[in-house]
Coordinates of N, CA and C in Angstrom, one line a residue:
M1 N 185.0 87.8 40.3 CA 185.4 88.2 41.7 C 184.3 89.0 42.4
L2 N 183.5 89.8 41.6 CA 182.5 90.6 42.2 C 181.3 89.7 42.7
E3 N 181.1 88.6 42.1 CA 180.0 87.7 42.5 C 180.3 87.1 43.9
Y4 N 181.6 86.9 44.2 CA 182.0 86.5 45.6 C 181.7 87.6 46.6
L5 N 182.0 88.8 46.2 CA 181.7 89.9 47.1 C 180.2 90.1 47.4
W6 N 179.4 89.9 46.4 CA 177.9 90.0 46.6 C 177.4 88.9 47.4
A7 N 178.0 87.7 47.2 CA 177.6 86.5 48.0 C 177.9 86.8 49.5
F8 N 179.1 87.3 49.7 CA 179.5 87.6 51.1 C 178.6 88.7 51.7
I9 N 178.3 89.7 51.0 CA 177.5 90.8 51.5 C 176.1 90.4 51.8
I10 N 175.4 89.7 50.8 CA 174.1 89.2 51.0 C 174.0 88.1 52.1
G11 N 174.9 87.2 52.1 CA 174.9 86.1 53.1 C 175.1 86.7 54.5
G12 N 176.1 87.7 54.5 CA 176.4 88.4 55.8 C 175.2 89.2 56.3
A13 N 174.5 89.8 55.4 CA 173.3 90.6 55.8 C 172.2 89.7 56.4
I14 N 172.0 88.6 55.7 CA 171.0 87.7 56.3 C 171.4 87.2 57.7
C15 N 172.6 86.8 57.8 CA 173.1 86.4 59.1 C 173.1 87.5 60.2
A16 N 173.4 88.8 59.7 CA 173.3 89.9 60.6 C 171.9 90.1 61.1
V17 N 170.9 89.9 60.3 CA 169.5 90.0 60.8 C 169.3 89.0 61.9
G18 N 169.7 87.8 61.7 CA 169.6 86.8 62.7 C 170.3 87.2 64.0
Q19 N 171.5 87.7 63.9 CA 172.2 88.1 65.1 C 171.5 89.3 65.8
I20 N 170.9 90.2 65.1 CA 170.2 91.3 65.7 C 168.9 90.8 66.4
L21 N 168.3 89.8 65.8 CA 167.1 89.2 66.4 C 167.5 88.5 67.7
I22 N 168.7 87.8 67.7 CA 169.1 87.2 69.0 C 169.5 88.2 70.0
D23 N 170.1 89.3 69.6 CA 170.6 90.3 70.6 C 169.5 91.2 71.2
F24 N 168.6 91.5 70.4 CA 167.6 92.6 70.7 C 166.2 92.2 70.9
T25 N 165.9 90.9 70.8 CA 164.5 90.4 71.0 C 164.6 89.3 72.0
K26 N 163.4 88.9 72.5 CA 163.3 87.7 73.4 C 163.0 86.5 72.7
L27 N 163.1 86.5 71.3 CA 162.8 85.3 70.6 C 163.9 84.2 70.9
T28 N 163.4 83.0 71.0 CA 164.4 81.9 71.2 C 165.1 81.6 69.8
P29 N 166.2 81.0 69.9 CA 166.9 80.6 68.7 C 166.1 79.7 67.8
A30 N 165.3 78.8 68.4 CA 164.5 77.9 67.6 C 163.4 78.7 66.8
R31 N 162.8 79.7 67.4 CA 161.8 80.5 66.7 C 162.5 81.3 65.6
I32 N 163.7 81.8 65.9 CA 164.4 82.6 64.8 C 164.7 81.7 63.6
L33 N 165.2 80.5 63.9 CA 165.6 79.6 62.8 C 164.3 79.2 62.0
T34 N 163.2 78.9 62.7 CA 162.0 78.6 62.0 C 161.5 79.7 61.2
G35 N 161.6 80.9 61.8 CA 161.2 82.1 61.1 C 162.0 82.3 59.8
F36 N 163.3 82.1 59.8 CA 164.1 82.2 58.6 C 163.7 81.2 57.5
V37 N 163.4 80.0 57.9 CA 162.9 79.0 56.9 C 161.6 79.4 56.4
V38 N 160.7 79.8 57.2 CA 159.3 80.2 56.7 C 159.5 81.5 55.8
A39 N 160.4 82.4 56.2 CA 160.6 83.6 55.3 C 161.1 83.2 53.9
G40 N 162.0 82.2 53.9 CA 162.5 81.7 52.6 C 161.4 81.1 51.8
V41 N 160.4 80.3 52.4 CA 159.3 79.8 51.7 C 158.4 80.9 51.2
L42 N 158.1 81.9 52.0 CA 157.2 83.0 51.6 C 157.9 83.8 50.5
L43 N 159.1 84.1 50.6 CA 159.8 84.9 49.6 C 159.9 84.1 48.3
S44 N 160.0 82.8 48.4 CA 160.0 82.0 47.2 C 158.6 81.9 46.5
A45 N 157.6 81.8 47.4 CA 156.2 81.8 46.9 C 155.8 83.1 46.2
L46 N 156.4 84.2 46.6 CA 156.2 85.5 46.0 C 157.0 85.8 44.8
G47 N 158.0 84.8 44.5 CA 158.8 85.0 43.4 C 160.0 85.9 43.6
L48 N 160.3 86.2 44.9 CA 161.4 87.2 45.2 C 162.7 86.5 45.5
Y49 N 162.7 85.3 45.9 CA 163.9 84.6 46.3 C 164.8 84.1 45.2
K50 N 164.2 83.7 44.1 CA 165.0 83.2 43.0 C 165.8 84.3 42.4
P51 N 165.3 85.5 42.2 CA 166.2 86.5 41.7 C 167.4 86.8 42.6
L52 N 167.1 86.7 44.0 CA 168.2 87.0 44.9 C 169.2 85.9 44.8
I53 N 168.8 84.6 44.6 CA 169.8 83.5 44.4 C 170.6 83.8 43.1
E54 N 170.0 84.2 42.1 CA 170.7 84.5 40.8 C 171.7 85.6 41.0
F55 N 171.4 86.6 41.9 CA 172.3 87.7 42.1 C 173.4 87.3 43.1
A56 N 173.1 86.7 44.2 CA 174.0 86.5 45.3 C 174.6 85.0 45.3
G57 N 174.0 84.1 44.6 CA 174.6 82.7 44.6 C 174.5 82.1 46.0
G58 N 175.7 81.6 46.4 CA 175.8 80.9 47.7 C 175.4 81.8 48.9
G59 N 175.5 83.1 48.7 CA 175.2 84.0 49.8 C 173.7 84.0 50.1
A60 N 172.9 83.5 49.2 CA 171.4 83.4 49.4 C 171.0 81.9 49.6
T61 N 171.8 81.0 49.1 CA 171.3 79.6 49.2 C 171.8 78.9 50.5
V62 N 172.9 79.4 51.1 CA 173.5 78.7 52.3 C 172.7 79.0 53.6
P63 N 172.2 80.3 53.8 CA 171.5 80.5 55.1 C 170.2 79.8 55.1
L64 N 169.5 79.8 56.2 CA 168.3 79.0 56.4 C 167.1 79.5 55.5
T65 N 167.2 80.7 55.0 CA 166.2 81.2 54.1 C 166.3 80.4 52.8
G66 N 167.5 80.0 52.4 CA 167.8 79.2 51.2 C 167.2 77.8 51.4
F67 N 167.2 77.3 52.6 CA 166.6 76.0 52.9 C 165.1 76.1 52.7
G68 N 164.5 77.1 53.1 CA 163.0 77.4 52.9 C 162.7 77.4 51.4
H69 N 163.6 78.1 50.7 CA 163.4 78.2 49.2 C 163.5 76.9 48.6
L70 N 164.5 76.1 49.0 CA 164.6 74.7 48.5 C 163.4 73.9 48.7
L71 N 162.8 74.0 49.9 CA 161.6 73.2 50.2 C 160.5 73.6 49.3
A72 N 160.3 75.0 49.2 CA 159.2 75.5 48.4 C 159.3 75.0 46.9
E73 N 160.5 75.1 46.4 CA 160.8 74.8 45.0 C 160.6 73.3 44.8
G74 N 161.0 72.5 45.8 CA 160.8 71.0 45.7 C 159.3 70.7 45.7
I75 N 158.5 71.3 46.5 CA 157.1 71.1 46.5 C 156.5 71.5 45.2
R76 N 156.9 72.7 44.7 CA 156.3 73.2 43.5 C 156.5 72.2 42.3
K77 N 157.8 71.7 42.2 CA 158.1 70.7 41.2 C 157.4 69.4 41.3
A78 N 157.3 68.9 42.6 CA 156.6 67.7 42.8 C 155.1 67.8 42.5
V79 N 154.5 68.9 42.8 CA 153.1 69.1 42.6 C 152.8 69.1 41.1
D80 N 153.7 69.7 40.3 CA 153.6 69.7 38.8 C 153.7 68.3 38.3
E81 N 154.5 67.5 38.9 CA 154.8 66.1 38.4 C 153.7 65.1 38.9
K82 N 153.4 65.2 40.2 CA 152.6 64.2 40.9 C 151.2 64.6 41.3
G83 N 150.9 65.9 41.1 CA 149.7 66.4 41.6 C 149.8 66.7 43.1
W84 N 148.6 66.7 43.8 CA 148.6 67.1 45.2 C 149.4 66.2 46.1
L85 N 149.7 65.0 45.7 CA 150.6 64.1 46.5 C 152.0 64.7 46.6
G86 N 152.4 65.6 45.7 CA 153.7 66.2 45.7 C 153.9 67.1 46.9
I87 N 152.8 67.6 47.5 CA 152.9 68.5 48.7 C 153.6 67.7 49.8
L88 N 153.3 66.4 49.9 CA 153.8 65.6 51.0 C 155.3 65.1 50.8
S89 N 155.7 65.0 49.5 CA 157.0 64.4 49.2 C 158.0 65.4 48.6
G90 N 157.6 66.5 48.0 CA 158.5 67.3 47.3 C 159.6 68.0 48.1
G91 N 159.2 68.5 49.3 CA 160.2 69.2 50.1 C 161.3 68.3 50.5
L92 N 161.0 67.1 51.0 CA 162.0 66.2 51.5 C 162.8 65.6 50.3
T93 N 162.2 65.4 49.2 CA 162.9 64.9 48.0 C 164.0 65.9 47.6
A94 N 163.6 67.2 47.5 CA 164.5 68.2 47.1 C 165.7 68.4 48.1
S95 N 165.4 68.3 49.3 CA 166.4 68.6 50.4 C 167.1 67.3 50.9
S96 N 166.8 66.2 50.4 CA 167.3 64.9 51.0 C 168.9 64.8 51.0
A97 N 169.5 65.3 49.9 CA 171.0 65.2 49.9 C 171.6 66.1 51.0
G98 N 171.1 67.3 51.2 CA 171.6 68.2 52.2 C 171.4 67.6 53.6
I99 N 170.2 67.1 53.8 CA 169.8 66.5 55.2 C 170.7 65.3 55.5
T100 N 170.9 64.5 54.5 CA 171.8 63.3 54.6 C 173.2 63.7 54.9
A101 N 173.7 64.7 54.2 CA 175.1 65.2 54.5 C 175.2 65.7 55.9
A102 N 174.2 66.5 56.3 CA 174.3 67.0 57.7 C 174.3 65.9 58.7
M103 N 173.5 64.9 58.5 CA 173.4 63.8 59.5 C 174.7 63.0 59.5
L104 N 175.3 62.8 58.3 CA 176.6 62.0 58.3 C 177.7 62.8 58.9
F105 N 177.8 64.1 58.6 CA 178.9 64.9 59.2 C 178.7 65.0 60.7
G106 N 177.5 65.1 61.1 CA 177.2 65.1 62.6 C 177.6 63.8 63.2
L107 N 177.3 62.7 62.6 CA 177.7 61.4 63.1 C 179.2 61.3 63.1
A108 N 179.9 61.8 62.1 CA 181.4 61.7 62.0 C 182.0 62.6 63.1
A109 N 181.4 63.8 63.3 CA 182.0 64.6 64.4 C 181.8 64.0 65.8
A110 N 180.6 63.4 66.0 CA 180.3 62.7 67.3 C 181.3 61.6 67.5
A111 N 181.6 60.9 66.4 CA 182.5 59.7 66.6 C 184.0 60.1 66.8
I112 N 184.4 61.3 66.3 CA 185.8 61.7 66.4 C 186.0 62.5 67.7
F113 N 185.1 63.3 68.1 CA 185.3 64.2 69.2 C 184.5 63.8 70.4
K114 N 185.1 64.0 71.6 CA 184.4 63.7 72.9 C 183.9 64.9 73.5
P115 N 182.6 64.9 74.0 CA 182.1 66.1 74.6 C 182.7 66.3 76.0
K116 N 182.9 67.6 76.4 CA 183.4 67.9 77.7 C 182.3 68.1 78.6
D117 N 182.4 67.6 79.9 CA 181.4 67.9 80.9 C 181.6 69.3 81.4
K118 N 180.5 69.9 81.7 CA 180.6 71.3 82.3 C 180.5 71.3 83.7

């Protein structure tokens, strides 16, 4: 039960940082989202994100920083297996299931619901 609490606290804290950036800076949402992905890559490269995932579970893997970590780990694994060519293929290979799911759910939502004109 405690692991769910920590996942909620850590995931909420990451999202709260994003909300603070939206509310108190002039950064666009696209820059904030990109910054979170890059932060996940950098924290993964420094070896700091994996312990956070082991501690917080889904609270650390679900936000965009977790996507950055997934890309970095995919590239690291592909470089070990394929050499330098893994830089080009590793990130997409590691994240392909999540990207495909997002595309299919988006397509299903677009087919089911009609947008309202403003």
